[in-house]
Each structure stands twice: as C-alpha cells, then as structure tokens.
Coordinates of C-alpha atoms in Angstrom, one line a residue:
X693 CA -29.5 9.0 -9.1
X694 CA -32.0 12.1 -8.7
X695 CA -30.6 13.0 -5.1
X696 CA -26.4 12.5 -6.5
X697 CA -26.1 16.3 -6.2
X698 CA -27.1 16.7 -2.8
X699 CA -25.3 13.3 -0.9
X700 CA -22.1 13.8 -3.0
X701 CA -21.4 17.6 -2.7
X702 CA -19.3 18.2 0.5
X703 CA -20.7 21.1 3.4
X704 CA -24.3 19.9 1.6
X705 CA -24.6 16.7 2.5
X706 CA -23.4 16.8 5.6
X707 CA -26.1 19.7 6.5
X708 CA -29.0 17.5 4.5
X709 CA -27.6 13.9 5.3
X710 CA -24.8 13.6 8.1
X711 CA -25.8 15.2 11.4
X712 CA -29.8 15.1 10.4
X713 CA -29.4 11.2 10.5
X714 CA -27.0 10.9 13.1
X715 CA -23.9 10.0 11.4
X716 CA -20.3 11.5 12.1
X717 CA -18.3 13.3 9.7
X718 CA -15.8 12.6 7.8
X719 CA -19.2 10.8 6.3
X720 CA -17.2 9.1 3.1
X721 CA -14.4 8.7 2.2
X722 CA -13.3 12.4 1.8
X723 CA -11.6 14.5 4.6
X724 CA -12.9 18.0 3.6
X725 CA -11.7 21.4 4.8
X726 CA -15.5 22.5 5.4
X727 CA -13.9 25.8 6.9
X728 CA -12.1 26.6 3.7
X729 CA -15.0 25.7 1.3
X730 CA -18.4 25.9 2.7
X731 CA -19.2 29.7 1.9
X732 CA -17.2 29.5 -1.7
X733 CA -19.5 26.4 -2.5
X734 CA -22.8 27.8 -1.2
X735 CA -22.0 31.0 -3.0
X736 CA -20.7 29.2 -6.3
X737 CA -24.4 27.0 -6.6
X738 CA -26.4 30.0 -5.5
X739 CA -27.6 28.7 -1.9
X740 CA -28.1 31.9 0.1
X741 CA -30.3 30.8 3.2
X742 CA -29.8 27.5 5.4
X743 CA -33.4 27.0 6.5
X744 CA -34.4 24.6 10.1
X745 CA -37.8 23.8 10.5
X746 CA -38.5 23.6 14.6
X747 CA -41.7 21.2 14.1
X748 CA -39.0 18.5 12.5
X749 CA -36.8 18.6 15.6
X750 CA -37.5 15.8 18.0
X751 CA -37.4 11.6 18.0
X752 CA -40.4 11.0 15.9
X753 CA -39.5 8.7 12.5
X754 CA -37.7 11.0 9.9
X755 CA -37.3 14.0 12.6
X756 CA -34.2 15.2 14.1
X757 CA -32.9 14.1 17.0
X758 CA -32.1 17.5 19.6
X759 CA -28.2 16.5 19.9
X760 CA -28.0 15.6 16.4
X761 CA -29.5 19.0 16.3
X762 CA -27.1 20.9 18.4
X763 CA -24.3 19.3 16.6
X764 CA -25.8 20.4 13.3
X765 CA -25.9 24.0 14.1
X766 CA -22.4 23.7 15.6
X767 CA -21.2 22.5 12.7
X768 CA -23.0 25.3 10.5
X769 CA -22.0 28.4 13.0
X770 CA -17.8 26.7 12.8
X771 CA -17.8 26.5 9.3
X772 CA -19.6 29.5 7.7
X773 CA -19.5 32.7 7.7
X774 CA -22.9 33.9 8.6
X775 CA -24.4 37.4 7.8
X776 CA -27.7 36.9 10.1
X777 CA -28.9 34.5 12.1
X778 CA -32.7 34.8 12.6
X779 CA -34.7 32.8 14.8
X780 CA -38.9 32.7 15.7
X781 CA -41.5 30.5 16.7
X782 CA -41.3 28.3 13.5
X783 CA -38.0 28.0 12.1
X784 CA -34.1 28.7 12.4
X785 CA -32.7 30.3 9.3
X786 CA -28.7 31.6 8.5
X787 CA -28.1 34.1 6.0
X788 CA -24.9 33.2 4.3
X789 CA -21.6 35.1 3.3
X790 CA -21.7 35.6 -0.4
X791 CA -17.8 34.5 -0.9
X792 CA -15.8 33.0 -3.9
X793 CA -12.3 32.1 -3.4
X794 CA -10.1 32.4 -5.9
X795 CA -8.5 29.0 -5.2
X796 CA -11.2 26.3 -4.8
X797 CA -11.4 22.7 -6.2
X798 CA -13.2 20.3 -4.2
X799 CA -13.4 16.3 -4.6
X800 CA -16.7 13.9 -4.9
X801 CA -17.7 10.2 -6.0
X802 CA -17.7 9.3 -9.0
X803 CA -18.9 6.0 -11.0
X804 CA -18.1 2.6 -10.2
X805 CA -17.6 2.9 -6.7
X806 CA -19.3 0.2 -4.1
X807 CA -21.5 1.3 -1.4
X808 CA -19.8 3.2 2.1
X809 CA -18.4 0.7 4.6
X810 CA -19.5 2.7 7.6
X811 CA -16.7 0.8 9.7
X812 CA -13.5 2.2 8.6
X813 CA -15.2 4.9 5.8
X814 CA -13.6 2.9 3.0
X815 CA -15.7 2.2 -0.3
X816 CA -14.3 -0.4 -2.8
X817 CA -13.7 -0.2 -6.6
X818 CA -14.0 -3.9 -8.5
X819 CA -13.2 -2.3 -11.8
X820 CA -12.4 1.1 -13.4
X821 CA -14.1 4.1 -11.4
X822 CA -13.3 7.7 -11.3
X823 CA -13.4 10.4 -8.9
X824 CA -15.3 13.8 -9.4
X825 CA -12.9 17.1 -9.3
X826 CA -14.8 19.7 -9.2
X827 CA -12.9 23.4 -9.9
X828 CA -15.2 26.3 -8.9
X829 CA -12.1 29.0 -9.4
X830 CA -11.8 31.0 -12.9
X831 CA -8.7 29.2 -14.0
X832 CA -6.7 26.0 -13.8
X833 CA -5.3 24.9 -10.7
X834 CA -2.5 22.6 -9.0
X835 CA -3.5 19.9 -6.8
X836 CA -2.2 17.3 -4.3
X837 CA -4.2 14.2 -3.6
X838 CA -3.3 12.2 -0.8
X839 CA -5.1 8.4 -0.1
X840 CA -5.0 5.0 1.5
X841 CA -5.9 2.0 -0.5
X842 CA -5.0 -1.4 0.2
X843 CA -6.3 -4.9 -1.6
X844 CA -8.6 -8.4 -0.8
X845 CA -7.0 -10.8 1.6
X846 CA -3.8 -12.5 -0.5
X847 CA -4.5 -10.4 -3.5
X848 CA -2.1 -8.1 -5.2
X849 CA -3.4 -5.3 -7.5
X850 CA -2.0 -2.2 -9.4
X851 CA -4.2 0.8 -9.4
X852 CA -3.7 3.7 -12.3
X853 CA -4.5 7.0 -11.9
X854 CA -5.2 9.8 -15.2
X855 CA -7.0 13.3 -15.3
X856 CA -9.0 13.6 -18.2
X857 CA -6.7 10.9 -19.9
X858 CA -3.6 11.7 -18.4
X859 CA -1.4 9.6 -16.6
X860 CA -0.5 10.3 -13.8
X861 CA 1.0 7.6 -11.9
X862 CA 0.8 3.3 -10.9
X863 CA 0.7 1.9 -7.6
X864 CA 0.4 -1.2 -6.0
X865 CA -2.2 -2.0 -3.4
X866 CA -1.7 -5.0 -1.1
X867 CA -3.9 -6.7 1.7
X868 CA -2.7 -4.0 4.1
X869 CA -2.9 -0.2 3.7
X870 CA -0.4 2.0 1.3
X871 CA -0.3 5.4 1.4
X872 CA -0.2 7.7 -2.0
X873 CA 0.6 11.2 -2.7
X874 CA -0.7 12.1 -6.0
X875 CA 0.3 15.7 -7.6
X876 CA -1.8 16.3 -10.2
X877 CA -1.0 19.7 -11.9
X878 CA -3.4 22.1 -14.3
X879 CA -6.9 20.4 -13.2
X880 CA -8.9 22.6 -15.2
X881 CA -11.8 24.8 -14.4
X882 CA -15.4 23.3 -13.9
X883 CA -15.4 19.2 -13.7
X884 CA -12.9 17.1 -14.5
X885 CA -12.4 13.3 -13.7
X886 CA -9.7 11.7 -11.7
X887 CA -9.6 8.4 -13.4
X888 CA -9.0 4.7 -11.6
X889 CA -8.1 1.4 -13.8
X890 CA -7.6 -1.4 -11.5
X891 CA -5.7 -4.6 -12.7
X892 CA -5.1 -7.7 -10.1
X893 CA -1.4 -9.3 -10.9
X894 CA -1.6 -12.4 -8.6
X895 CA -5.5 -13.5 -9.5
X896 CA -6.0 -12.2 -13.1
X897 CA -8.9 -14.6 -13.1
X898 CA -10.6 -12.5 -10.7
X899 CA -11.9 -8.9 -10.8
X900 CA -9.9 -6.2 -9.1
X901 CA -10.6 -5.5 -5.5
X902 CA -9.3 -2.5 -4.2
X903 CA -10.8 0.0 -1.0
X904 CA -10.0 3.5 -1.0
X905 CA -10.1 5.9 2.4
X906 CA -8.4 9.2 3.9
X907 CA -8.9 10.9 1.2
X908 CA -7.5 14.3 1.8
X909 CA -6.8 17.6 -0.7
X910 CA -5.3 21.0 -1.3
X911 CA -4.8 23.3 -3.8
X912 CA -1.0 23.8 -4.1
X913 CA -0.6 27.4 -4.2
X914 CA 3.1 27.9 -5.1
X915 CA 5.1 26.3 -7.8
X916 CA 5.1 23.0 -8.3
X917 CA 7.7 21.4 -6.3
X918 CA 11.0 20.0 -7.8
X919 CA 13.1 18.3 -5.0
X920 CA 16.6 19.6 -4.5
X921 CA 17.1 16.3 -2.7
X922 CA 18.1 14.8 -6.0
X923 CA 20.5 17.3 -6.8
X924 CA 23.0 15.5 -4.8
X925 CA 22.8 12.6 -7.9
X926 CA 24.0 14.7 -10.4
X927 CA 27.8 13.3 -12.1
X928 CA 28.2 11.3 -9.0
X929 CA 27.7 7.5 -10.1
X930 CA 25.3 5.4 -12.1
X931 CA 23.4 3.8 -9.5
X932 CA 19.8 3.1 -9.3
X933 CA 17.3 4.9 -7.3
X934 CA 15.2 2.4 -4.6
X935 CA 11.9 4.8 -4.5
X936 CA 9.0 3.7 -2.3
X937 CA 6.4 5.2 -4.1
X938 CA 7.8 7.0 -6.9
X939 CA 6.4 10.3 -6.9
X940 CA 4.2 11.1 -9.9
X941 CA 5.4 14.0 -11.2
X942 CA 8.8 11.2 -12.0
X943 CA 6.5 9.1 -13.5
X944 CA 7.7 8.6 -17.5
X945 CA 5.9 6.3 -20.4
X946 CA 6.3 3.1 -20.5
X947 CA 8.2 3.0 -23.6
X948 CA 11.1 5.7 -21.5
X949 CA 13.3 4.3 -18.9
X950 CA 12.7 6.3 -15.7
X951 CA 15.2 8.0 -13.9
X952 CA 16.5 11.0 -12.4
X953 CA 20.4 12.8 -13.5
X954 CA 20.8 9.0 -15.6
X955 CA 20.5 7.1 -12.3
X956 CA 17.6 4.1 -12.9
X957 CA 14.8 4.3 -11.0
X958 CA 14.0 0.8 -9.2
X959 CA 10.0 0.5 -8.5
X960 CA 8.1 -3.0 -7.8
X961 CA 7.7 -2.7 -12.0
X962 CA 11.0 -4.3 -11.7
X963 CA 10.0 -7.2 -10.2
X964 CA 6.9 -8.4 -12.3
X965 CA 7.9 -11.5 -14.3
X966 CA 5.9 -14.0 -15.9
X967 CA 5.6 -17.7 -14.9
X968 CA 5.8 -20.4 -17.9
X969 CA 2.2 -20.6 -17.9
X970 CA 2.6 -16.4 -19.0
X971 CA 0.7 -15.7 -15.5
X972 CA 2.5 -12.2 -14.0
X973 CA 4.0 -12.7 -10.8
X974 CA 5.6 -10.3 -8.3
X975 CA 8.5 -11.2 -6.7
X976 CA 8.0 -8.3 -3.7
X977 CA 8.7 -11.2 -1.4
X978 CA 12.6 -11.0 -2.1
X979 CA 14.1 -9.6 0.9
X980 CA 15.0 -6.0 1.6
X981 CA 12.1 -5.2 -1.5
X982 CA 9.3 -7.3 0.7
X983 CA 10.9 -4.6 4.0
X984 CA 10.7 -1.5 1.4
X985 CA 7.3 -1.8 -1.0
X986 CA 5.8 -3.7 2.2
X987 CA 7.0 -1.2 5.1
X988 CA 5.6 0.8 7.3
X989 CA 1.9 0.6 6.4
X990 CA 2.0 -3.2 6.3
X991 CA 3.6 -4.8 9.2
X992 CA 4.2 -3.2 12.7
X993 CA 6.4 -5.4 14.2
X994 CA 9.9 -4.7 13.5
X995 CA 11.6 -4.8 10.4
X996 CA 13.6 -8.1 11.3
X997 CA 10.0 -9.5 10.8
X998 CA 11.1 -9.7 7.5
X999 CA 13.6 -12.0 7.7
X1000 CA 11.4 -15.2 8.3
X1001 CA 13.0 -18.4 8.8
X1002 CA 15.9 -17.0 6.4
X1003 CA 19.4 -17.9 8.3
X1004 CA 20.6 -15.1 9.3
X1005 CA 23.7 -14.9 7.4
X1006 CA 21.8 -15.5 4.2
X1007 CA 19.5 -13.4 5.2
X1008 CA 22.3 -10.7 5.1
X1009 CA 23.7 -12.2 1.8
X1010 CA 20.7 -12.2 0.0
X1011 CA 20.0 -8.4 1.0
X1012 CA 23.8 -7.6 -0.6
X1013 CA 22.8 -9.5 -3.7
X1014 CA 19.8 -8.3 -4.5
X1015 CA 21.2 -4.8 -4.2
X1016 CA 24.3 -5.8 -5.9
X1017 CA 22.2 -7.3 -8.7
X1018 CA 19.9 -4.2 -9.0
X1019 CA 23.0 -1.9 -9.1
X1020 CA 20.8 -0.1 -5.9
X1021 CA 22.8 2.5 -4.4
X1022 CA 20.0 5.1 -2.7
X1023 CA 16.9 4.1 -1.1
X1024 CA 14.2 7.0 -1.3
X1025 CA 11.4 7.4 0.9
X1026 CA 9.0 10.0 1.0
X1027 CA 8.1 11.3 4.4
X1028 CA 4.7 11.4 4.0
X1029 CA 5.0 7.8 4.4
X1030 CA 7.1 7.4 7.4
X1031 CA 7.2 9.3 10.8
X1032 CA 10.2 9.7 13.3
X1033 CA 9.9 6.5 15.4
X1034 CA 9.9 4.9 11.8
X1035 CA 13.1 6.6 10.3
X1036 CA 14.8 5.5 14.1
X1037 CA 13.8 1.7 13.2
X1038 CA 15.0 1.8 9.4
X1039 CA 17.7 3.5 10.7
X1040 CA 18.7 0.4 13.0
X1041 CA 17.9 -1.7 10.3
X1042 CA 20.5 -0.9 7.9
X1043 CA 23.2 -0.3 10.4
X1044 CA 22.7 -4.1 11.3
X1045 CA 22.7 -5.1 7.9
X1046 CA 24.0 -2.4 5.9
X1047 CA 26.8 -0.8 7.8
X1048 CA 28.4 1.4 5.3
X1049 CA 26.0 4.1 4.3
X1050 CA 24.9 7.4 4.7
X1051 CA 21.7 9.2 5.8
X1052 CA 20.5 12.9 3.8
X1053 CA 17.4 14.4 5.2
X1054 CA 16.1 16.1 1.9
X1055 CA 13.1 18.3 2.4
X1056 CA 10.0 15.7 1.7
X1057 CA 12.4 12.9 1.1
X1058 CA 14.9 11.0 3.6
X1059 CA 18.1 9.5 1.1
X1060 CA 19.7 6.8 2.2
X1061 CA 23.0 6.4 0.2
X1062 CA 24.6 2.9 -0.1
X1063 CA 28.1 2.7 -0.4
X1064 CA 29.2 -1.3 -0.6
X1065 CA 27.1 -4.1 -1.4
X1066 CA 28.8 -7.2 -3.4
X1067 CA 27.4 -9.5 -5.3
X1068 CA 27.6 -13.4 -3.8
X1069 CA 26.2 -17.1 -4.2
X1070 CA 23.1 -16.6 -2.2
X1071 CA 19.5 -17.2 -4.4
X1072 CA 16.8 -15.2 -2.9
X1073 CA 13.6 -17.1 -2.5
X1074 CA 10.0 -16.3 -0.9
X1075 CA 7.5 -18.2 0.3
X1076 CA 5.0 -19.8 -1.2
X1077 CA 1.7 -22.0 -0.2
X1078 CA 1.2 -24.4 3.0
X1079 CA 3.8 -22.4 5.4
X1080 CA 1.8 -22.0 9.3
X1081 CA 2.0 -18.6 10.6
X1082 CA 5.7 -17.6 11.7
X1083 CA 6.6 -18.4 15.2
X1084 CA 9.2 -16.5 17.5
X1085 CA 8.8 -13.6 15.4
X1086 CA 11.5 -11.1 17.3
X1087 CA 14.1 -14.3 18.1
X1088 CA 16.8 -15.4 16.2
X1089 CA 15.3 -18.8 15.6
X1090 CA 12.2 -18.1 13.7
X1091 CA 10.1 -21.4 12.8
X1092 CA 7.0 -22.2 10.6
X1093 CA 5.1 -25.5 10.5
X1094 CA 4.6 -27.5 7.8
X1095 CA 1.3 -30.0 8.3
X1096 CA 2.0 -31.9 4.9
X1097 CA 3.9 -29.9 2.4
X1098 CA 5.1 -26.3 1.4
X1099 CA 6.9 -24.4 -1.1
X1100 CA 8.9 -21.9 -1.6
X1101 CA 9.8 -20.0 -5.3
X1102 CA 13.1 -18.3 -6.4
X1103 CA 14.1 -16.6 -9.3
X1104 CA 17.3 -17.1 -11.0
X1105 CA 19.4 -15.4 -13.9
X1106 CA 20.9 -18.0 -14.9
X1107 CA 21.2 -22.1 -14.6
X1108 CA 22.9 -23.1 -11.7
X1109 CA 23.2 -26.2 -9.3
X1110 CA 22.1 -25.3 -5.8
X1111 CA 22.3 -26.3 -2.2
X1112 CA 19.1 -26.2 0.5
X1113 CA 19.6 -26.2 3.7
X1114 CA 17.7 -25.8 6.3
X1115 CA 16.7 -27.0 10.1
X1116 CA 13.8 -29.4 11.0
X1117 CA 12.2 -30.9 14.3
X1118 CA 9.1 -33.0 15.0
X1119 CA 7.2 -34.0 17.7
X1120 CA 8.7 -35.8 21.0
X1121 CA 8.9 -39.5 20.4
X1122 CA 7.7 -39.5 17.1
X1123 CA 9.9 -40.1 13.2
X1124 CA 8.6 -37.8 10.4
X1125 CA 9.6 -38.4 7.2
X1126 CA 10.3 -36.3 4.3
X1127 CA 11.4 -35.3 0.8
X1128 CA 12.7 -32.4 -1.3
X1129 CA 11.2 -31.7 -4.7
X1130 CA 12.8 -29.1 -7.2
X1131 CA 10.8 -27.7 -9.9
X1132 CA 8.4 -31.1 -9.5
X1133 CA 11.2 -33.6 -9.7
X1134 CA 12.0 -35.3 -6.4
X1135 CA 15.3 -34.7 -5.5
X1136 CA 15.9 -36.3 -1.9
X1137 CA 14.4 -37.6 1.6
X1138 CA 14.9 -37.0 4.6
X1139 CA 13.9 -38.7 8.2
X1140 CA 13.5 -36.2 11.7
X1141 CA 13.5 -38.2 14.9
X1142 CA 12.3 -35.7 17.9
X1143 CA 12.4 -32.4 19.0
X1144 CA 15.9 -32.0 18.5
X1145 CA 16.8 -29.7 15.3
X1146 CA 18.3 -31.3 12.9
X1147 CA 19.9 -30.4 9.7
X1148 CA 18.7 -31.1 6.2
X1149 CA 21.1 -30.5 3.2
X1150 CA 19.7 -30.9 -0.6
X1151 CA 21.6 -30.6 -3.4
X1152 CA 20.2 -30.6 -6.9
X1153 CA 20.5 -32.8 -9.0
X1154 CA 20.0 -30.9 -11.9
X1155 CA 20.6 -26.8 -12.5
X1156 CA 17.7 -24.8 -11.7
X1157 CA 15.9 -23.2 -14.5
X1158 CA 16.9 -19.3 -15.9
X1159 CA 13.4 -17.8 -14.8
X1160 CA 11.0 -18.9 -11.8
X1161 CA 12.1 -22.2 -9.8
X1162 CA 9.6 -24.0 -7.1
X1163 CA 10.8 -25.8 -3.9
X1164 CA 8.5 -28.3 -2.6
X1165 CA 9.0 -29.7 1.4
X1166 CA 6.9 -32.8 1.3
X1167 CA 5.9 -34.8 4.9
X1168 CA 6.3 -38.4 3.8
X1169 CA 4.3 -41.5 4.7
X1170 CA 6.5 -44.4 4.1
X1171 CA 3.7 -47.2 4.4
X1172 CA 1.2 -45.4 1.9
X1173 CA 4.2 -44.1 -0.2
X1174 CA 2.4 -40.7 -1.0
X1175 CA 2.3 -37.3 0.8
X1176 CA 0.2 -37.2 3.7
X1177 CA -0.5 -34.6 6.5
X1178 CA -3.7 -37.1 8.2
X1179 CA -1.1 -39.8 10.2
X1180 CA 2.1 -37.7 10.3
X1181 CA 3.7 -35.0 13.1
X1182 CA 3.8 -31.8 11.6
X1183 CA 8.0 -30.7 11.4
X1184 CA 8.8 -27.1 11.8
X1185 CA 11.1 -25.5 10.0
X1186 CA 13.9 -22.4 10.3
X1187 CA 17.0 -21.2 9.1
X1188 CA 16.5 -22.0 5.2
X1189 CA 19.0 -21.1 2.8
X1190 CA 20.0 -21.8 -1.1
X1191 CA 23.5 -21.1 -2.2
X1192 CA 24.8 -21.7 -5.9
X1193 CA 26.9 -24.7 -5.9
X1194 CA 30.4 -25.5 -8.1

C-alpha cells in the first residue's frame, strides 16, 4: 500500500504510528535497536526535522493523547541524537544529527505476511512470504537473525529460509515455540529479501500455518564464527552428531550428506518417512528425539515428561536403541536455546538414563559425548489418536484414558514378531472389555474387572511390517459385538512396552 514506507520502516513508524496511537513498542514483530539506527536511518532517507504540532495534542478523535505524548518525546530525546531542540507557541521541532554508520542493515515486512496479533506480536505466514533486509552501509555485510516460530494446534511444518535465492537453512515449527539462529553472511548493499517457503508434513492437505515473533538482529562485525567446539571430533570415531537446530552455516545440499570431520549429522530430516499411502510422517515422537527436537521451548515440566506411559525400563531400552541404531555418539545444543537451570535438568536427565558420558562446554555450544549405548529388542513406538491427557505426569506410574479406542504407531527395520504389554484398570465394580489390533488385523481380547491393575500381554500373530506399524486398543462391547465408547467404563492405561519376540 501507499502508506508501506512509513508503518514498515523502524524509528518511523513508531514516531508516526506507535506512541501517536497509543500502542507499545516492540510494535511488530521486530525487536529494533532504535538507539543504534535512528540517526543513520533519518540521515540515509534525508529526514532532517522531527516536527509536533501543539494544536494536535489532546483527547479529541485523531489527536494525541498528553502521556502518549510524553512518551513520544521520551522516546525521540533516548534514541536520537539531537542538534537543536526548538520549542514556541505552535509547534515542537528536533533538528537531527546528520549520521551514517558504516555498519547498518535494518529488518522490515515483507509480502505474504497476515495482519499483527497485537496479543503476543506474532504475525502468521500461510504460504511463502519474505522479509525485507534493508542495507543502508556502502558494502556487504554479515548478519545474525535470531526468531521464534512455532505452528497450528497438532500441525507440524518445515519453514525454509534463502537470501536472494540462497539457502540458508530448514527448520521445523511445532504447536509450541522453537527458537532459530540464522547467520546469514554477505547480505548485500541496498534491499535484499530474506525468503520463507513453508511446507506442512503432517496435513499436506492443508496450507502451512506458521507465526513468527522476537525477531531480533545484528550486524556481525568480526569474522564469521567457526566453532572450535567441533575440533574435538576430528580422527576420534565415526559417530553421528545429535544437533538441535543445526546451525546454518552446517547446512549442505540435499544431494551432500552433512556432517562435520566425517561424523553424520542426525537432524529431524532423519526421521521423515512416508506411510503406504506416500503421506510424510515424522517420527519426532520416538523417545529421547521427541525430549531433544521438542525441548526446552515446548514442554516445561521435566524431561521425564517424556516418558509417558512407557515402562520405565523400556523407556530406558528404547532410548539405548534408538541411539545405538542412529550410531548417535554427541548430542549438540546451542546455547542460545537453553539457559543454566536448563543444562542442570538435561544434565540430570542423562545421568539417569545415560550414565556413561561426558559434558564439554564449547563456546556457543554445550557437547554432550556418549560413550555406551547398545542396541536391544525394544521397538520404539509413539502415540497416536484417542489417548486422554497424561495423568500423574512426575510419578512413576503415568496413565492415560482410553474412552473407546487408541493407537499407537512404531517403525520397524525389519519383520519381526512382537510382544505388547502393558497395564489396564477400569472403573470400581464394573468389567470392560477389550481387544488388540495390529496393523488392522485383530490379534487378541482382553477382559479388566476393577480398579485393580492388571496385566495385558499380546503377542502377534504375524511379523510386523518393515516400515510404519499401527496398534489399535479397542474397548469392546460384547452384546453389540462392535467398538463402543457410549455403554462401557473407560480403562486407563500405563507402563506399555513392545519387545521383538523369538
């Protein structure tokens, strides 16, 4: 629109926009250094003279409000540097610093953005968008771009980012917030355009939706920074990297396996299979990935959170296979992401269920080094649809009701015969009936008297599928013969493990 220049260029529109209408700044989704780039971007478009008229100061419609006012010229008298400050019956009027830094690049919207939600100062993208870089210095600078996103309720996205065609990196946005840290290096002078591609994994069906917020910036003055944290790599081992996000200056083609010193890099790319009806799904639900692509910014309770209604031993098991299996021996996290009290309650984490490793405290990266993990019989599964919320969610005996039926979806290598088990109440007084169902075939019932737990045990009868397997807990009616969640107690359910089977 007409007025795009003035509401999207920062120090401006707060002066025309923000404070004369009341609003508080951060007013989008940008965190500006107005200090560090009010005079240069005055200077750079020629604005000389911020002008007040006195008659416009007041409650009428359209006029400023007098506190709005006072914070106005507080903001103008913290940020600039003023030459003169002139004053008479009519008007206020500042005279502004001519100044042009020789580092200055500053951030705007760009297309295909949705409008402000003035709650949290998120905006939302449903397809590709961009963002607008704007570098006002005389030659091409280094930049780190640093931003929350997270996705729709139950949806699962990857979001792209490229400069002027560039890639520059692929994340994943979930219902709850991620961090990035973009670097983006050689942004040239004048406009460029930091470009967004949005792609929804779980709902392909369904456009994108992704909200951005925090967006914060800064010219990186010296070199661009190569961690010596990954020197320790070099002609030790072969084992892969656990990165959570992988930095984008690591980021490598498609067509390249990525890694650092020939150790594999492990990202939730690794994780993305397709279903046999060729629908993508991510299997970030496996444990110890769900607890590191999912934590911090996700869940607050404590990491054992994770565990769910896994037993507890399983629970351990699976974490050793799936490392095992991913030939995982370092776990990278970037401190951006995570602050003391986090690295204390990782920490405790893998000392319960990881005893032999080792901590490194790089300089923007904390290493964790794995030293054992061994391969076992345990088949890592995640939940699927009709699970309640989880109950007893710091106790040892975590439950979840099931009102008529539930699944849950594993993904095996190979075809192997497998044993469920799991523990099961219902209501006092009352007999609930039940069946197992592997991959749609029923495989066994079950009957739960009470509110004492008891223990179900299902073997398959046939070997699960190489690829993606579905359990199915069904509530039985025996008179109607059919699955029913209207005239049956709910059962609730913990301690669920699968096992290979001779």
């Amino acid at each position: 629109g007409k007025w795009d220049f003035q509401m999207n260029t920062p120090v401006l529109s707060e002066i025309l926009y923000t404070f004369p209408k009341g609003k508080e700044i951060p007013r989008d989704i940008f965190n500006h250094d107005y200090s560090n780039i009010a005079n240069s971007i005055f200077t750079y478009y020629d604005i000389p003279y911020i002008i007040i008229q006195k008659e416009f100061i007041g409650s009428e419609q359209d006029y400023i409000e007098q506190k709005d006012f006072s914070r106005l010229v507080e903001f103008i008298e913290n940020n600039f540097e003023i030459d003169e400050i002139y004053e008479d019956d009519y008007i206020y009027a500042y005279k502004i610093k001519r100044e042009l830094k020789a580092d200055l690049v500053y951030l705007a919207i760009g297309d295909g953005w949705g409008d402000l939600i003035t709650e949290d100062k998120s905006r939302k993208l449903l397809s590709d968008g961009n963002i607008q870089i704007y570098n006002i210095s005389n030659k091409e600078q280094n930049l780190e771009v640093q931003l929350d996103i997270n996705s729709y309720k139950n949806e699962f996205n990857t979001v792209d980012f490229y400069l002027n065609d560039e890639f520059l990196g692929n994340y994943f946005a979930y219902e709850s917030t991620t961090p990035i840290e973009l670097i983006i290096e050689n942004v040239p002078v004048g406009e460029s355009f930091l470009e967004i591609k949005l792609s929804n994994i779980n709902k392909p069906e369904k456009s994108p939706r992704v909200y951005f917020k925090n967006i914060s910036y800064q010219i990186i003055v010296d070199d661009i920074y190569q961690s010596s944290d990954f020197s320790i790599l070099k002609n030790n081992d072969d084992k892969a990297i656990l990165m959570t996000p992988l930095p984008s200056q690591f980021y490598l083609d498609d067509e390249v396996d990525q890694e650092i010193y020939n150790h594999p890099i492990i990202s939730l790319q690794n994780f993305i299979i397709e279903d046999n009806n060729n629908i993508q799904k991510l299997l970030d639900g496996f444990p110890f990935i769900n607890e590191f692509f999912r934590w911090p910014s996700q869940i607050k309770d404590e990491l054992e959170y994770y565990r769910d209604i896994r037993e507890i031993d399983y629970y351990e098991d699976n974490i050793s296979n799936v490392l095992a299996e991913n030939n995982i021996g370092y776990i990278y996290l970037n401190k951006f992401l995570i602050d003391t009290k986090e690295q204390e309650q990782l920490s405790q984490y893998l000392n319960t269920y990881i005893p032999n490793h080792d901590i490194i405290d790089g300089q923007k990266f904390m290493i964790y080094v794995i030293n054992d993990t061994l391969a076992n019989d345990s088949i890592p599964f995640f939940f699927g649809s009709g699970w309640d919320i989880l109950e007893n969610k710091s106790g040892i005996s975590k439950r979840r009701k099931i009102k008529s039926s539930a699944s849950i979806l594993s993904y095996s290598n190979n075809e192997n015969v497998i044993e469920v088990k799991f523990n099961a109440r219902t209501c006092l007084n009352e007999t609930t009936y039940g069946s197992v169902e592997i991959n749609g075939i029923p495989n066994n019932s079950f009957m739960i008297q009470g509110t004492d737990y008891k223990e179900i045990i299902s073997t398959s009868r046939y070997p699960l599928e190489a690829g993606l397997n579905q359990f199915t807990i069904n509530l039985f009616d025996p008179q109607e013969q059919s699955v029913t969640g209207s005239n049956t107690c709910p059962i609730w359910v913990s301690d669920i493990s699968i096992y290979q089977k001779e």
